[in-house]
GROMACS .gro file of C-alpha atoms in nm:
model
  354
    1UNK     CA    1   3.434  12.753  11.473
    2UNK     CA    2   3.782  12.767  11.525
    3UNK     CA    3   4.001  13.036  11.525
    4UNK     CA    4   4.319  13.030  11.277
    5UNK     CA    5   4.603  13.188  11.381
    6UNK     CA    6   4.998  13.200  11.237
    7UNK     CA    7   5.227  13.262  11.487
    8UNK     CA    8   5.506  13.498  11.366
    9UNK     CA    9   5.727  13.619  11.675
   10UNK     CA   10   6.057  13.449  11.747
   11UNK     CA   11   5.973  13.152  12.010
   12UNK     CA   12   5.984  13.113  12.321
   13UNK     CA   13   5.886  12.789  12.386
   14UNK     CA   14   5.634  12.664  12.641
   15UNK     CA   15   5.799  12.393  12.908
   16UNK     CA   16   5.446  12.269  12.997
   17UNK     CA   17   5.487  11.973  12.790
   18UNK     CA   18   5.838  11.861  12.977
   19UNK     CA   19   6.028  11.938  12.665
   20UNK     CA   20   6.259  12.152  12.765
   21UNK     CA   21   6.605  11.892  12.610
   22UNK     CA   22   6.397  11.842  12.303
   23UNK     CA   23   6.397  12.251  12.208
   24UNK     CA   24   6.594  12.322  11.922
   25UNK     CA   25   6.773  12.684  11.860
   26UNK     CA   26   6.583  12.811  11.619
   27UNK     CA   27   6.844  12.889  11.376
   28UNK     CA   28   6.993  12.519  11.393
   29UNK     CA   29   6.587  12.420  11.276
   30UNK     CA   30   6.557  12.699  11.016
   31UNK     CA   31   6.922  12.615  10.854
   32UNK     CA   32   6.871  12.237  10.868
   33UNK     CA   33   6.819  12.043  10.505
   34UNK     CA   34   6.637  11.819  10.380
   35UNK     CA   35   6.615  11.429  10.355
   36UNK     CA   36   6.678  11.494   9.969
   37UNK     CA   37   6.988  11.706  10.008
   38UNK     CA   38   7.204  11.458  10.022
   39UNK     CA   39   7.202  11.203  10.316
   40UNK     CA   40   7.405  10.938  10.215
   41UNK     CA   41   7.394  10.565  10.404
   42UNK     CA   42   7.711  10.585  10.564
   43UNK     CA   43   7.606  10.946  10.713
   44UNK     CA   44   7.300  10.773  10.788
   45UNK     CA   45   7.482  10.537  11.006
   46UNK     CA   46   7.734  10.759  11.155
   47UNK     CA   47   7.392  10.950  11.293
   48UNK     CA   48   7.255  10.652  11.406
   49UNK     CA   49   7.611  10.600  11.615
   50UNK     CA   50   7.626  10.886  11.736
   51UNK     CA   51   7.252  10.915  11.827
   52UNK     CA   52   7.295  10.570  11.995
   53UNK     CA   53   7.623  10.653  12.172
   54UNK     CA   54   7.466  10.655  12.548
   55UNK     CA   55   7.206  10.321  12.442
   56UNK     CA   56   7.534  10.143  12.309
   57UNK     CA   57   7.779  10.208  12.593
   58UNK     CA   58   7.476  10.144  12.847
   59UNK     CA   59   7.440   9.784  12.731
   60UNK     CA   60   7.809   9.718  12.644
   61UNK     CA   61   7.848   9.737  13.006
   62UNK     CA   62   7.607   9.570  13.089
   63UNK     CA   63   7.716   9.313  12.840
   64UNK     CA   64   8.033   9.289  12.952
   65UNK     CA   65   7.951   9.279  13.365
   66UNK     CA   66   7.737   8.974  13.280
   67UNK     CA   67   8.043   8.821  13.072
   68UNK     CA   68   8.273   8.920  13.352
   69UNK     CA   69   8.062   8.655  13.609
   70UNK     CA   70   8.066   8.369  13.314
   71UNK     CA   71   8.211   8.048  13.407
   72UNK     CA   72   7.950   7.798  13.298
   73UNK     CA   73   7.622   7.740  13.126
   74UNK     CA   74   7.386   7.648  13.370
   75UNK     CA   75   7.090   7.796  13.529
   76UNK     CA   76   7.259   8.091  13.680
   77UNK     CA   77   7.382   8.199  13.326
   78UNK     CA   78   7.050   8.235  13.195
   79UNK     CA   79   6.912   8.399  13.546
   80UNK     CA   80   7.198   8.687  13.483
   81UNK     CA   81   7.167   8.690  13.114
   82UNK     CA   82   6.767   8.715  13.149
   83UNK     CA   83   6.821   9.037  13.429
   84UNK     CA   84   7.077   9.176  13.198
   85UNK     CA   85   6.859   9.195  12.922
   86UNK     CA   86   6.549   9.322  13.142
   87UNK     CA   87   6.792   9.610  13.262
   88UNK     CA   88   6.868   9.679  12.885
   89UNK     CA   89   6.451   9.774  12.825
   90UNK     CA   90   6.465   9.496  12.634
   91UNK     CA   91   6.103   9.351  12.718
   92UNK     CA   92   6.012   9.038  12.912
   93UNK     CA   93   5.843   8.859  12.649
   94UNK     CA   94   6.172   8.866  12.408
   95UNK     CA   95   6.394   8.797  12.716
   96UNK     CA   96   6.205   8.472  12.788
   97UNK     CA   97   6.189   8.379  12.411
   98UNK     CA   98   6.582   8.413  12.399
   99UNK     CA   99   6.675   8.319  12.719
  100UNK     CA  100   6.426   7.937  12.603
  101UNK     CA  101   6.604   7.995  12.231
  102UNK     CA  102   6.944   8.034  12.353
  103UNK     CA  103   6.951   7.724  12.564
  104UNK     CA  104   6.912   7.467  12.258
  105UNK     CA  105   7.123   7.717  12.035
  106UNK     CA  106   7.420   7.678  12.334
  107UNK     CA  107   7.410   7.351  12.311
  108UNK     CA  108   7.441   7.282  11.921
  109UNK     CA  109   7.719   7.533  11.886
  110UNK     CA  110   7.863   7.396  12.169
  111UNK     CA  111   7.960   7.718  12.321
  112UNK     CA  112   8.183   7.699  12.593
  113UNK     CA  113   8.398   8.025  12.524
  114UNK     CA  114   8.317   8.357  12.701
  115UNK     CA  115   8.385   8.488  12.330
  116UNK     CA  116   8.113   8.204  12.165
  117UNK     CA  117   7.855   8.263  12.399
  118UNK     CA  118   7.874   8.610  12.347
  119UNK     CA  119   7.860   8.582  11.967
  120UNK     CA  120   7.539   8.318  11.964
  121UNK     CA  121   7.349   8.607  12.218
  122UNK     CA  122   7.410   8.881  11.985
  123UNK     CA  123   7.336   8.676  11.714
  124UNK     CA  124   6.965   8.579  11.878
  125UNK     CA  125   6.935   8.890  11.961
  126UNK     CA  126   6.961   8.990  11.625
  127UNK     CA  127   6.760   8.707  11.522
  128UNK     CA  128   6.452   8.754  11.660
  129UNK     CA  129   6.424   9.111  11.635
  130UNK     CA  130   6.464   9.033  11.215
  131UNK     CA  131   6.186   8.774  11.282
  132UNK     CA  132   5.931   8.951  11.495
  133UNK     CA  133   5.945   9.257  11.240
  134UNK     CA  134   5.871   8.990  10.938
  135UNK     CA  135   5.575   9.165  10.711
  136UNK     CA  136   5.638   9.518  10.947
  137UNK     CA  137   5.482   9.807  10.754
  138UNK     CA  138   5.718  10.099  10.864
  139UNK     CA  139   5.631  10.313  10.565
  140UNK     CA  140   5.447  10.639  10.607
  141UNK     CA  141   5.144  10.611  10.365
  142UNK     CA  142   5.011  10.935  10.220
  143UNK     CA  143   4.672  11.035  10.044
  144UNK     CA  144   4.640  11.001   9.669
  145UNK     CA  145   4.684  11.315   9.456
  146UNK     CA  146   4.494  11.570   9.489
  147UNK     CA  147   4.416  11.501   9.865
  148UNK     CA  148   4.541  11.603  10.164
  149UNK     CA  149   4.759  11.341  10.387
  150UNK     CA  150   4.600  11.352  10.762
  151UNK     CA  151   4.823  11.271  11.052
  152UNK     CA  152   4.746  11.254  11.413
  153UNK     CA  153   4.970  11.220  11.660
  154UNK     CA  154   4.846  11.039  11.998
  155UNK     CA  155   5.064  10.989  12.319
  156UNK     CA  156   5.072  11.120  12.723
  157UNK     CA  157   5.198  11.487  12.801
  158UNK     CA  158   5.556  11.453  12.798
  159UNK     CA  159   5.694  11.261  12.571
  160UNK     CA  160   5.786  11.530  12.308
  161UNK     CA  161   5.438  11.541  12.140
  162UNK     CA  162   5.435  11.939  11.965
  163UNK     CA  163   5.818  11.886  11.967
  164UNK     CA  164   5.762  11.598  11.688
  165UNK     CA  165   5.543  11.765  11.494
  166UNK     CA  166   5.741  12.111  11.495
  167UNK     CA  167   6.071  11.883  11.388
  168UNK     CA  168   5.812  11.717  11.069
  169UNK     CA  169   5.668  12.010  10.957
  170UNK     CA  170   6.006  12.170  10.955
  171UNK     CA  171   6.137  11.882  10.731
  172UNK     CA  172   5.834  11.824  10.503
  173UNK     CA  173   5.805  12.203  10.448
  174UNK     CA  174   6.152  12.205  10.333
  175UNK     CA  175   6.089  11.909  10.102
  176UNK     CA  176   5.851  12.154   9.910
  177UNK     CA  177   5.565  12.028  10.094
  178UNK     CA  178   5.235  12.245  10.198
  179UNK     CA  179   5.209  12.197  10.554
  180UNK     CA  180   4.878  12.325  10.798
  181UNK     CA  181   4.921  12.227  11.162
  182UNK     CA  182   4.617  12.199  11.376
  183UNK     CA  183   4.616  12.264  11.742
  184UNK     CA  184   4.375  12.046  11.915
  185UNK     CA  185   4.521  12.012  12.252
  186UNK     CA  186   4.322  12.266  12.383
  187UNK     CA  187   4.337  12.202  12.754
  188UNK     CA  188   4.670  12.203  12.817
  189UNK     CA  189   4.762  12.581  12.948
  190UNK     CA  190   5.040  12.650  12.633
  191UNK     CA  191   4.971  12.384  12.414
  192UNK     CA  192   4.841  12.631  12.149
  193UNK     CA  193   5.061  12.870  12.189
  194UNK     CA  194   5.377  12.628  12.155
  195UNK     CA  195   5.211  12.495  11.849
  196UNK     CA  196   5.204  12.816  11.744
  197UNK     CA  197   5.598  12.880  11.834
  198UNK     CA  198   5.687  12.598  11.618
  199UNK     CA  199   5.464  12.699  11.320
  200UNK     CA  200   5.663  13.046  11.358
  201UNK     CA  201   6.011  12.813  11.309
  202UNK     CA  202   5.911  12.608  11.035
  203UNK     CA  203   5.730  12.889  10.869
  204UNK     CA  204   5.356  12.694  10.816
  205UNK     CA  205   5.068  12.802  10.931
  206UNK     CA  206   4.865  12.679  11.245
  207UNK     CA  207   4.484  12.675  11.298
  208UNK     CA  208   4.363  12.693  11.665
  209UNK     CA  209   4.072  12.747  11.854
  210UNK     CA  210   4.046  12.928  12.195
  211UNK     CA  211   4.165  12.762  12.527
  212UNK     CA  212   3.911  12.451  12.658
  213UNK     CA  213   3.742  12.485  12.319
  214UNK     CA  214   3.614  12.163  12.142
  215UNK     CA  215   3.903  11.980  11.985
  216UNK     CA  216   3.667  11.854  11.734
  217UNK     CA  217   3.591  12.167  11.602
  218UNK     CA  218   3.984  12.242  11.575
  219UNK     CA  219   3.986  11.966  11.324
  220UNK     CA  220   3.681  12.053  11.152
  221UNK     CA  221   3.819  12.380  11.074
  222UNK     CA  222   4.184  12.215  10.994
  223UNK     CA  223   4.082  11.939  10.737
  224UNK     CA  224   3.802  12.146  10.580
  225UNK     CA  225   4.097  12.405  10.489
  226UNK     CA  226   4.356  12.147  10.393
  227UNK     CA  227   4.118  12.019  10.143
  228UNK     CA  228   3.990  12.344  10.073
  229UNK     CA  229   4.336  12.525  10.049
  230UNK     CA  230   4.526  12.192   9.827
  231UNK     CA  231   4.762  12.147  10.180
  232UNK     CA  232   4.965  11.810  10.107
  233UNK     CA  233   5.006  11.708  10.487
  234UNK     CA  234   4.816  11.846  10.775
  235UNK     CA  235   4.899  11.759  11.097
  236UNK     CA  236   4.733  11.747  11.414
  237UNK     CA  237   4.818  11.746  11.797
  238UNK     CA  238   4.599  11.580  12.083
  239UNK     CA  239   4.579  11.583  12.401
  240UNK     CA  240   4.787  11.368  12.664
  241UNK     CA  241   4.508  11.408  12.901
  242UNK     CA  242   4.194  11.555  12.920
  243UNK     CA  243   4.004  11.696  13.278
  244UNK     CA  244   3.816  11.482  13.488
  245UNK     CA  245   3.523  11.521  13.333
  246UNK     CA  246   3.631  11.368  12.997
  247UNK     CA  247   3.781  10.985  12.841
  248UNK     CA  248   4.073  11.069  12.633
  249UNK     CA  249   4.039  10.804  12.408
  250UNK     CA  250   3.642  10.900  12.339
  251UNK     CA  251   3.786  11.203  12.258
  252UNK     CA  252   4.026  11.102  12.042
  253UNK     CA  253   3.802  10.867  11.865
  254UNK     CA  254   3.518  11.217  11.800
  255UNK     CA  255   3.828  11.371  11.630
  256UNK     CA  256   3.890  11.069  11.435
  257UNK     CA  257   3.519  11.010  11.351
  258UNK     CA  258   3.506  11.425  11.258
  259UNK     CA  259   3.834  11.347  11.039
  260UNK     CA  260   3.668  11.074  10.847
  261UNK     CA  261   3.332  11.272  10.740
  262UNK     CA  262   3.558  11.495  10.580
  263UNK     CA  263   3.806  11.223  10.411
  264UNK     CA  264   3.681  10.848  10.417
  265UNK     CA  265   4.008  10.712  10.399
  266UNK     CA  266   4.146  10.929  10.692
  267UNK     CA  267   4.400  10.988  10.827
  268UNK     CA  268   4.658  10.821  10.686
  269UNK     CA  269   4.887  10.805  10.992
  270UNK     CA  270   4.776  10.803  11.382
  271UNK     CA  271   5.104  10.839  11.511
  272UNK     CA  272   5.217  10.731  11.881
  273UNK     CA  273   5.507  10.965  12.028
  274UNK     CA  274   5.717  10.761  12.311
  275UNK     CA  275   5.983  10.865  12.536
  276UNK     CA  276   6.253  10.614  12.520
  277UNK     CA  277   6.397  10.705  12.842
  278UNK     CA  278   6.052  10.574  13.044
  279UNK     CA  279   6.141  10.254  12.940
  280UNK     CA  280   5.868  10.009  13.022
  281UNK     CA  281   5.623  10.270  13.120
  282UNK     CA  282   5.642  10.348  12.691
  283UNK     CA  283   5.514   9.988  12.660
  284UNK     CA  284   5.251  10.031  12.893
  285UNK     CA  285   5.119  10.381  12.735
  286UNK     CA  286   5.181  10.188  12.344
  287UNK     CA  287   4.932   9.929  12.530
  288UNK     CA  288   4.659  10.164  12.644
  289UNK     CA  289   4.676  10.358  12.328
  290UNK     CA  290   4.666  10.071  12.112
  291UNK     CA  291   4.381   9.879  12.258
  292UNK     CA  292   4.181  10.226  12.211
  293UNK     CA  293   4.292  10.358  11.926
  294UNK     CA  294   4.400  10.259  11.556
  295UNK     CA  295   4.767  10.346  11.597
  296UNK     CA  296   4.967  10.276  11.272
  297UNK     CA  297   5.331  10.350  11.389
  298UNK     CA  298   5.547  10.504  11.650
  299UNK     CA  299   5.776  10.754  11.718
  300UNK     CA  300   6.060  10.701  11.943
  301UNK     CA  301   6.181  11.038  12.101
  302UNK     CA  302   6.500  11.078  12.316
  303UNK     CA  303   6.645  10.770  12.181
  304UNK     CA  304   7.018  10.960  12.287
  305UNK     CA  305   6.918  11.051  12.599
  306UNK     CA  306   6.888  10.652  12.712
  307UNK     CA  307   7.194  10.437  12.873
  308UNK     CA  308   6.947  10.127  12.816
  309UNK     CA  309   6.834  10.110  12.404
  310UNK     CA  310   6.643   9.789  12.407
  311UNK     CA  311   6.312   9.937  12.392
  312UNK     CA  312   6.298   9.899  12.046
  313UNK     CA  313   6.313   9.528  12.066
  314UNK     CA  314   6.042   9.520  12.347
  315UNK     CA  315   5.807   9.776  12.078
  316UNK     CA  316   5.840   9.548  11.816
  317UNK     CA  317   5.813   9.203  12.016
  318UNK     CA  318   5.501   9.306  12.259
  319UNK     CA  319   5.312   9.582  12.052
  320UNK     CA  320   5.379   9.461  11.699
  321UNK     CA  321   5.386   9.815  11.609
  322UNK     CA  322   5.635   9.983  11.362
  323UNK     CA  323   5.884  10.230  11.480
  324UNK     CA  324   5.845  10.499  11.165
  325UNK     CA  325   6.046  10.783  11.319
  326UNK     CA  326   6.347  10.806  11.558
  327UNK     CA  327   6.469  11.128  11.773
  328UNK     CA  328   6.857  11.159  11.853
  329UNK     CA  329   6.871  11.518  11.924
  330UNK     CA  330   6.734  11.886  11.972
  331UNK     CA  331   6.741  12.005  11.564
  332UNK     CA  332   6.455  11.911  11.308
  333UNK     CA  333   6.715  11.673  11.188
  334UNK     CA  334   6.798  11.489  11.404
  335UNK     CA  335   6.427  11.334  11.372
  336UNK     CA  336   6.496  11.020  11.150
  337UNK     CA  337   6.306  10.753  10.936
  338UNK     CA  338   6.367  10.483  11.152
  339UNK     CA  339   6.564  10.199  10.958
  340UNK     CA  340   6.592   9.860  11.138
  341UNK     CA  341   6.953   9.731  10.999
  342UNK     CA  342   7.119  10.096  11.116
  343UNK     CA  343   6.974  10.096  11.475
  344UNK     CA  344   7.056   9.723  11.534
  345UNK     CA  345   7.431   9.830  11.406
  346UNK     CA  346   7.442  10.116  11.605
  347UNK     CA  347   7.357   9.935  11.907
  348UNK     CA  348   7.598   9.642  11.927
  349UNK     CA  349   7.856   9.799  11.728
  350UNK     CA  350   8.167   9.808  12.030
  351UNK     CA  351   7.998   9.448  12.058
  352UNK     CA  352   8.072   9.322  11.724
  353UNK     CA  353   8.383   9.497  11.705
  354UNK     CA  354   8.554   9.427  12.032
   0.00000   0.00000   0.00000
C-alpha cells in the first residue's frame, strides 16, 4: 500500500530530472490565471511569437543563407534546400516529400524569382503540414461525469516530465478542478519528493509510496482515491527508466493494466513529454514509446529554448501523433494548448512579412 503524502514546505526543487530552465518561481506559478480569465486570440498569438522567437530567427537564417546561394533551379537547389530543411528538425520523410512536391510545383508556377521560390516553399511547407494533420485528434478527452479523468504521462528522464505535470495541475486546479497527483516514478532518487514540491505550488495533493516501491501499487492507491474521493483529473508520473533488472515499457503497461481494473475506459490520456531541443533524438524516443505503448498525444517542452522549430512538422509527418500541449517558458502558463494555425504563424512570420 502506498503511502499518501502532501507536501507543504516552500520548494526546492530536485535537478535530478535535468530541469533546472524549466523551474518556475513559485510566486510567478501561484499568481498565474487561468485559460478562462481571459486569453484572447491575438494574446494567444503574441505568446506563440514570443515563445517561438529563437525557432523563428533560427530558420529565417537559415532560410535566408540558402536564398543567398540561389541562382537556378536545378539539382543543387533542392540538395541545399533538402539540408536546410534537415538542419531546421524538420524530419527526413517531409523533406523528401517537399523537396519531390516542390519540383513539379516550380515548374507550373514557373518560379524563377529568389522572391517566388521562396513563396511556393513556404507555401508547401505549409501545405503539407495542413495535410498530414487531416482527421488529427488534438483534443484532450476527459471521463464522463461522475468519473475521474486518468492521465499518464510517459517519456525518458529529462525532458521536463514532473515539470509538465506541476505546470497542469497548477492550471486545472485554478480552473476549479479537483486535482490528485500520483508519484509513480519511484526509482529515480527525488522523483517523489519533486512531485511532492510541485503539489506544494499548485496546492493539490500527491500520493506516493516509499523509494523503489512498486509503481503499481502507487496507482492502485491513486485511482482507488480519485474515484473514491470524486477527484476530476488525476495525474500520474512514470518512470524514464527503470534498473537493469526491469523493461520500462512492461512496466508501464502493469500500471496501465492496474489503471484499467479500476476504470475500463482508462485513462483517458497517455501523454508523451518531448524536449524540443533533442531534435531528432524526440522522434526516436516518440518511436520507441509509441510502438510500446498507446500514446494519445504529445507534449512539446522547451519549444523557446530551440534555434531549429521544425520538429513539429517531423512529429506530425513520421509519428502521426498530435501535439496537445506546448511549453514556451518557466511559469504554469506558459504551458499552452497547442493550436496548429498559431505555431505555423509564429514560425514563418519574419518570412511572410519580409
Amino acid at each position: 500500500m502506498a503511502d499518501e503524502t502532501i507536501a507543504t514546505t516552500a520548494p526546492t526543487i530536485d535537478t535530478d530530472d535535468a530541469d533546472v530552465s524549466e523551474v518556475a518561481d513559485k510566486a510567478d506559478i501561484v499568481s498565474t490565471t487561468s485559460d478562462d480569465e481571459a486569453h484572447t486570440s491575438t494574446d494567444e498569438q503574441a505568446l506563440y511569437n514570443k515563445g517561438l522567437t529563437k525557432s523563428r530567427g533560427g530558420f529565417a537564417e537559415r532560410f535566408n543563407r540558402f536564398l543567398a546561394n540561389f541562382r537556378t533551379v536545378d539539382e543543387d537547389f533542392f540538395d541545399d534546400l533538402e539540408e536546410t530543411l534537415i538542419g531546421s528538425d524538420v524530419g527526413f520523410d517531409m523533406v523528401i516529400r517537399i523537396s519531390d512536391e516542390l519540383r513539379e510545383e516550380v515548374k507550373l508556377k514557373n518560379a524563377k524569382r529568389k522572391e517566388d521560390v521562396s513563396d511556393v516553399i513556404i507555401k508547401k511547407l505549409v501545405d503539407i503540414y495542413e495535410e498530414e494533420g487531416s482527421g488529427e485528434d488534438n483534443q484532450m478527452h476527459f471521463a464522463p461525469t461522475g468519473q475521474p479523468t486518468i492521465i499518464m504521462f510517459v517519456g525518458v528522464n529529462g525532458v521536463g516530465k514532473t515539470t509538465t505535470i506541476g505546470k497542469l495541475a497548477s492550471q486545472y486546479q485554478k480552473a476549479g478542478k479537483r486535482v490528485l497527483l500520483a508519484a509513480a516514478d519511484t526509482f529515480r532518487a527525488g522523483a517523489t519528493k519533486q512531485l511532492q514540491e510541485w503539489g506544494a505550488i499548485a496546492q493539490v495533493p500527491v500520493v506516493a509510496g516509499k523509494d523503489k516501491s512498486d509503481p503499481a501499487s502507487v496507482v492502485f492507491e491513486a485511482v482507488k482515491r480519485a474515484r473514491d474521493e470524486a477527484y476530476d483529473v488525476l495525474f500520474i508520473d512514470t518512470a524514464g527508466r527503470l534498473q537493469n533488472n526491469f523493461n520500462l515499457m512492461q512496466e508501464l503497461e502493469k500500471m496501465k493494466r492496474v489503471v484499467q481494473r479500476e476504470i475500463p475506459d482508462a485513462p483517458h490520456e497517455v501523454l508523451l513529454v518531448l524536449d524540443a531541443t533533442t531534435g531528432q533524438n524526440a522522434i526516436q524516443q516518440a518511436k520507441l514509446f509509441k510502438d510500446s505503448t498507446d500514446v494519445t498525444g504529445i507534449v512539446l517542452t522547451k519549444m523557446d529554448g530551440t534555434a531549429k522549430g521544425g520538429i513539429v512538422f517531423a512529429i506530425r509527418s513520421e509519428m502521426h501523433l498530435p501535439v496537445k500541449w506546448i511549453g514556451f517558458g518557466e511559469k504554469a502558463t506558459d504551458l499552452r494548448v497547442f493550436k496548429p494555425e498559431e505555431f505555423v504563424y509564429g514560425l514563418f512570420k519574419d518570412l511572410v512579412e519580409s
